[in-house]
C-alpha atoms as one frame of an Amber mdcrd trajectory, in Angstrom:
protein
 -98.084 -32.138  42.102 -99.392 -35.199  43.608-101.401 -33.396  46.154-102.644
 -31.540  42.976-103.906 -34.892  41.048-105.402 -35.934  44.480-107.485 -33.116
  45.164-108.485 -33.246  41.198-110.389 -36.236  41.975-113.800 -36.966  43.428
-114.026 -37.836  47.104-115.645 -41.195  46.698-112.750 -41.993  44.261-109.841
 -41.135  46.324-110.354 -43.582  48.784-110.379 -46.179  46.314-107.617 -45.427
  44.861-105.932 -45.392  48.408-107.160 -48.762  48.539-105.231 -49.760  45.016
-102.389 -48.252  46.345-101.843 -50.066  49.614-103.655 -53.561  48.539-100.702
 -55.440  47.768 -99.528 -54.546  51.502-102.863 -55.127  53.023-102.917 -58.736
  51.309 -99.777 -60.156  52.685-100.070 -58.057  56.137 -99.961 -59.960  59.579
-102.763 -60.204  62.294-102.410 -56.390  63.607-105.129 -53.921  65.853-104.437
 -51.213  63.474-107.128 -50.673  60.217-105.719 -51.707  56.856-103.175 -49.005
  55.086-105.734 -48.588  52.250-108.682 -47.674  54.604-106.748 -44.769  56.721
-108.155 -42.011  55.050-106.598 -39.095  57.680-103.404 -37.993  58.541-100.128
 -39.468  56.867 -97.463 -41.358  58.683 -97.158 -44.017  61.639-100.754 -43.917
  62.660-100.137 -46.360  65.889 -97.192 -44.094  67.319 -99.323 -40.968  66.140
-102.682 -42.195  68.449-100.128 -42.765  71.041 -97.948 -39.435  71.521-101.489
 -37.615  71.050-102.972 -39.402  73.830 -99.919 -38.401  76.237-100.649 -35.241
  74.884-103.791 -35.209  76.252-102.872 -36.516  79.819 -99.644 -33.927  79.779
-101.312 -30.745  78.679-105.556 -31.404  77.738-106.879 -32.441  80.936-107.300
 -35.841  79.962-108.072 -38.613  83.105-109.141 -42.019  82.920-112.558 -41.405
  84.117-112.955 -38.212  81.851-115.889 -38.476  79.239-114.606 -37.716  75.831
-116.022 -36.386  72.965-113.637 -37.592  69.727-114.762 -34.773  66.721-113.965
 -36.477  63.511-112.691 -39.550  64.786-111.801 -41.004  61.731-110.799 -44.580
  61.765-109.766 -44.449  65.437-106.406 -42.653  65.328-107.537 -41.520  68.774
-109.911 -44.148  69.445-107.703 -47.315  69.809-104.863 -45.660  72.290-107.978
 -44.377  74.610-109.401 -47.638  74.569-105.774 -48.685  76.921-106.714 -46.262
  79.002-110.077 -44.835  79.437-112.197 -45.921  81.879-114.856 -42.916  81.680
-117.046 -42.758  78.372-115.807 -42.598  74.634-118.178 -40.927  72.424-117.110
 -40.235  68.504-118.668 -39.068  65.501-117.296 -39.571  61.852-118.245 -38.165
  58.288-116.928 -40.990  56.902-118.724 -44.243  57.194-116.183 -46.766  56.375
-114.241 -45.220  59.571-117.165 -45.885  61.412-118.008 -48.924  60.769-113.884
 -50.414  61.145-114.504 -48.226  65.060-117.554 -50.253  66.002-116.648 -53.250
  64.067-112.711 -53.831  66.157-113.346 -51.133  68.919-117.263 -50.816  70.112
-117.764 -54.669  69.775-114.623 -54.541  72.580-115.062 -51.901  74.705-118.807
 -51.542  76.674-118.033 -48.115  77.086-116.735 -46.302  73.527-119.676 -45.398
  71.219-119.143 -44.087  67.672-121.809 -42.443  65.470-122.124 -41.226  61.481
-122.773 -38.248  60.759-122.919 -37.416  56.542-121.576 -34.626  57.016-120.693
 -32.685  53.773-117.238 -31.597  53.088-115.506 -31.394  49.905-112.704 -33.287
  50.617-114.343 -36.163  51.757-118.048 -36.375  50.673-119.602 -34.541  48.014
-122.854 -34.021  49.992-124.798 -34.195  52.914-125.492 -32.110  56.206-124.209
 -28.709  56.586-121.681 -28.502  59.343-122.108 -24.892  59.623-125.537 -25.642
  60.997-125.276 -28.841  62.558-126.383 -29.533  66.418-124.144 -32.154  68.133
-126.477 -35.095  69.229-125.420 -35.166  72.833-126.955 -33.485  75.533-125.631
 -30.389  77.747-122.557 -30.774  79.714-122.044 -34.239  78.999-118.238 -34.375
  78.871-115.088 -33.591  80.325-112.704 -33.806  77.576-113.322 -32.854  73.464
-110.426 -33.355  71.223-110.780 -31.919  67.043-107.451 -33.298  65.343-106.846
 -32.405  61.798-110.669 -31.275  61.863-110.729 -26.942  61.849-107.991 -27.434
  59.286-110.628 -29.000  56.705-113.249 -26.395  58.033-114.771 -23.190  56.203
-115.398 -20.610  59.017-118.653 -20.491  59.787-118.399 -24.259  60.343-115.690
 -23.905  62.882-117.679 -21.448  64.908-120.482 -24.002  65.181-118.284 -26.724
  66.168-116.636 -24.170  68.806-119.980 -23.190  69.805-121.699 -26.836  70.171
-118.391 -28.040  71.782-118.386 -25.582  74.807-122.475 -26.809  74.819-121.452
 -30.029  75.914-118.858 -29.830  78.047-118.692 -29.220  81.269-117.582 -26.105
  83.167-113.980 -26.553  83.327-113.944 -29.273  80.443-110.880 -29.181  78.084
-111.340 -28.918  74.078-107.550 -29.893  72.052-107.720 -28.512  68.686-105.399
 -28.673  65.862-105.461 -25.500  63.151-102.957 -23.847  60.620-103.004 -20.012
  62.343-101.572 -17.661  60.362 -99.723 -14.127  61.706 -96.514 -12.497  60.932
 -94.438 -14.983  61.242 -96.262 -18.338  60.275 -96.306 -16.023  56.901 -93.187
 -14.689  56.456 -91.560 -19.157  57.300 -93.897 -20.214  54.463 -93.212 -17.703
  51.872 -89.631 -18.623  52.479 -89.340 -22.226  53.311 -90.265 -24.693  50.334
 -91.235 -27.396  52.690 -93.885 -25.470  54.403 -97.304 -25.012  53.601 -98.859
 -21.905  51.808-102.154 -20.860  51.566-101.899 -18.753  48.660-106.235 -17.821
  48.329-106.705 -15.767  50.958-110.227 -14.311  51.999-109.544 -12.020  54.529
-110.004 -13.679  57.877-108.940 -17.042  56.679-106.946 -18.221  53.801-106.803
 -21.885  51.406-104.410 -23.889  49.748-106.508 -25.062  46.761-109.598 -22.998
  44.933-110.791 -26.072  43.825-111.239 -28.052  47.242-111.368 -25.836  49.575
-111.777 -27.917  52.611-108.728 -29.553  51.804-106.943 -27.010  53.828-107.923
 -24.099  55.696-105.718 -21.357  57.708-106.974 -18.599  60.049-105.815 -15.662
  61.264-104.846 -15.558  64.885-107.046 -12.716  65.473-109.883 -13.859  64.092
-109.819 -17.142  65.619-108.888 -15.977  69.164-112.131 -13.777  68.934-113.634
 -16.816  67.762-112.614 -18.921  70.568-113.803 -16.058  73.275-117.079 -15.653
  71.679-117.655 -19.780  72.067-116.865 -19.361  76.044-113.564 -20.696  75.812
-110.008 -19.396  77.050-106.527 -20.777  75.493-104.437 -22.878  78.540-101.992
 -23.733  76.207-100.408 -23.192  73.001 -98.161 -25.837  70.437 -97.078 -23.952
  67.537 -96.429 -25.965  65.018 -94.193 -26.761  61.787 -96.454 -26.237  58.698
 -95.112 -23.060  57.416 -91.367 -24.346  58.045 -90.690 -24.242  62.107 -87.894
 -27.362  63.118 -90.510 -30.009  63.319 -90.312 -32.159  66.665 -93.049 -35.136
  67.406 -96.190 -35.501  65.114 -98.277 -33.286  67.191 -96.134 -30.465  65.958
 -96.696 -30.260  62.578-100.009 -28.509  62.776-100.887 -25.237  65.419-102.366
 -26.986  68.721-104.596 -25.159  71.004-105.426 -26.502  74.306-109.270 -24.674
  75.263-110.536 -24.497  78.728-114.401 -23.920  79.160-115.424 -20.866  81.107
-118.655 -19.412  81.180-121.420 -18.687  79.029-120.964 -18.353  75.094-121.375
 -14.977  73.656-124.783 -15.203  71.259
């Protein structure tokens, strides 16, 4: 129900409220690295220890070094950001939707760190902003094989279709031969289906549209599931094979760390895109 009310909402609106929501604890709130409560617009939970176990997730299973270049899609208000800034020693390059997550990044992260860059992009998405550029047709602003490392949390699962082929498509662009993408998506097949029909604490996209599926008519970025087929063709077509596989808890699977809650796909760049 609240989820509901939320989405009912306009997207410049529900941030404020956020802000309402956590102001009395952003008042009274001690010196801290992290962005206020009321400004963390992504995710839900202990953002700090979330950054964290991603970023070992990234070193374990994505490839990650500390003199990879990165490429942070949707990087929010630094989730991913502030744990790479420990560690990386290569280049940090981000680009955000949302400006107030942009402007926290350079304010308390670019201002510190010579080598971590973040850009805005008005980008439009019905969740978050009620216009702006088309991500179904936008070109990354970074040239050819510029990185080594690409990481899209919580961003394909706000994504219509033919926006997550461009972002596949653009990604493998930039990176290098060899370069890993991490990607986060709600995959639906027989058995993500049959766990969330069943289990009341999973998710369930009950609009479905063939190839891909959505939790709510009304904002239908708000979230987005795609069928494994579909999306492995996807993936092949944008030059990329899967190196590794997270399946995650949405539809009702025992939930371990964060990084389980959603599907995870660890992408290795091959060859030439199919176009």
């Amino acid at each position: 129900m609240l989820r509901k009310i939320y989405y009912w909402l306009p997207p410049a609106l529900r941030l404020w409220v956020r802000r309402l929501v956590y102001l009395p604890r952003d008042l009274f709130r001690g010196p801290s690295e992290m962005p206020p409560e009321g400004l963390i617009y992504t995710g839900s939970g202990d953002f700090k220890r979330q950054g964290a176990e991603w970023v070992q997730f990234f070193r374990d299973h994505g490839g990650l070094k500390p003199d990879s270049d990165v490429l942070d899609i949707g990087s929010g208000i630094g989730r991913m950001a502030l744990p790479l800034s420990r560690f990386l020693e290569g280049r940090y390059e981000g680009f955000e939707a949302m400006k107030v997550g942009v402007d926290w990044c350079r304010e308390h992260i670019e201002a510190r760190h010579a080598n971590f860059h973040f850009k805005h992009v008005p980008l439009f998405n019905d969740l978050y902003n009620s216009d702006g550029i088309d991500a179904a047709a936008y070109v990354f602003e970074y040239p050819d094989d510029s990185f080594d490392f690409a990481c899209a949390i919580s961003v394909f699962t706000h994504m219509a279709p033919g926006e997550v082929e461009n972002y596949l498509r653009q990604t493998k662009r930039v990176l290098r031969e060899g370069g890993h993408l991490t990607a986060t998506f709600f995959i639906l097949d027989e058995e993500s289906e049959a766990m969330s029909r069943t289990n009341p604490s999973g998710f369930v996209f009950r609009h479905d549209f063939g190839h891909y599926a959505l939790m709510d008519k009304k904002v239908k970025s708000a979230n987005v599931a795609f069928r494994r087929a579909y999306l492995e063709q996807l993936v092949k077509d944008a030059g990329f094979e899967r190196a590794y596989e997270v399946k995650g808890a949405w539809c009702g699977r025992e939930k371990g760390m964060y990084i389980g809650f959603q599907d995870v796909w660890v992408l290795r760049a091959i060859g030439a895109a199919d176009y």
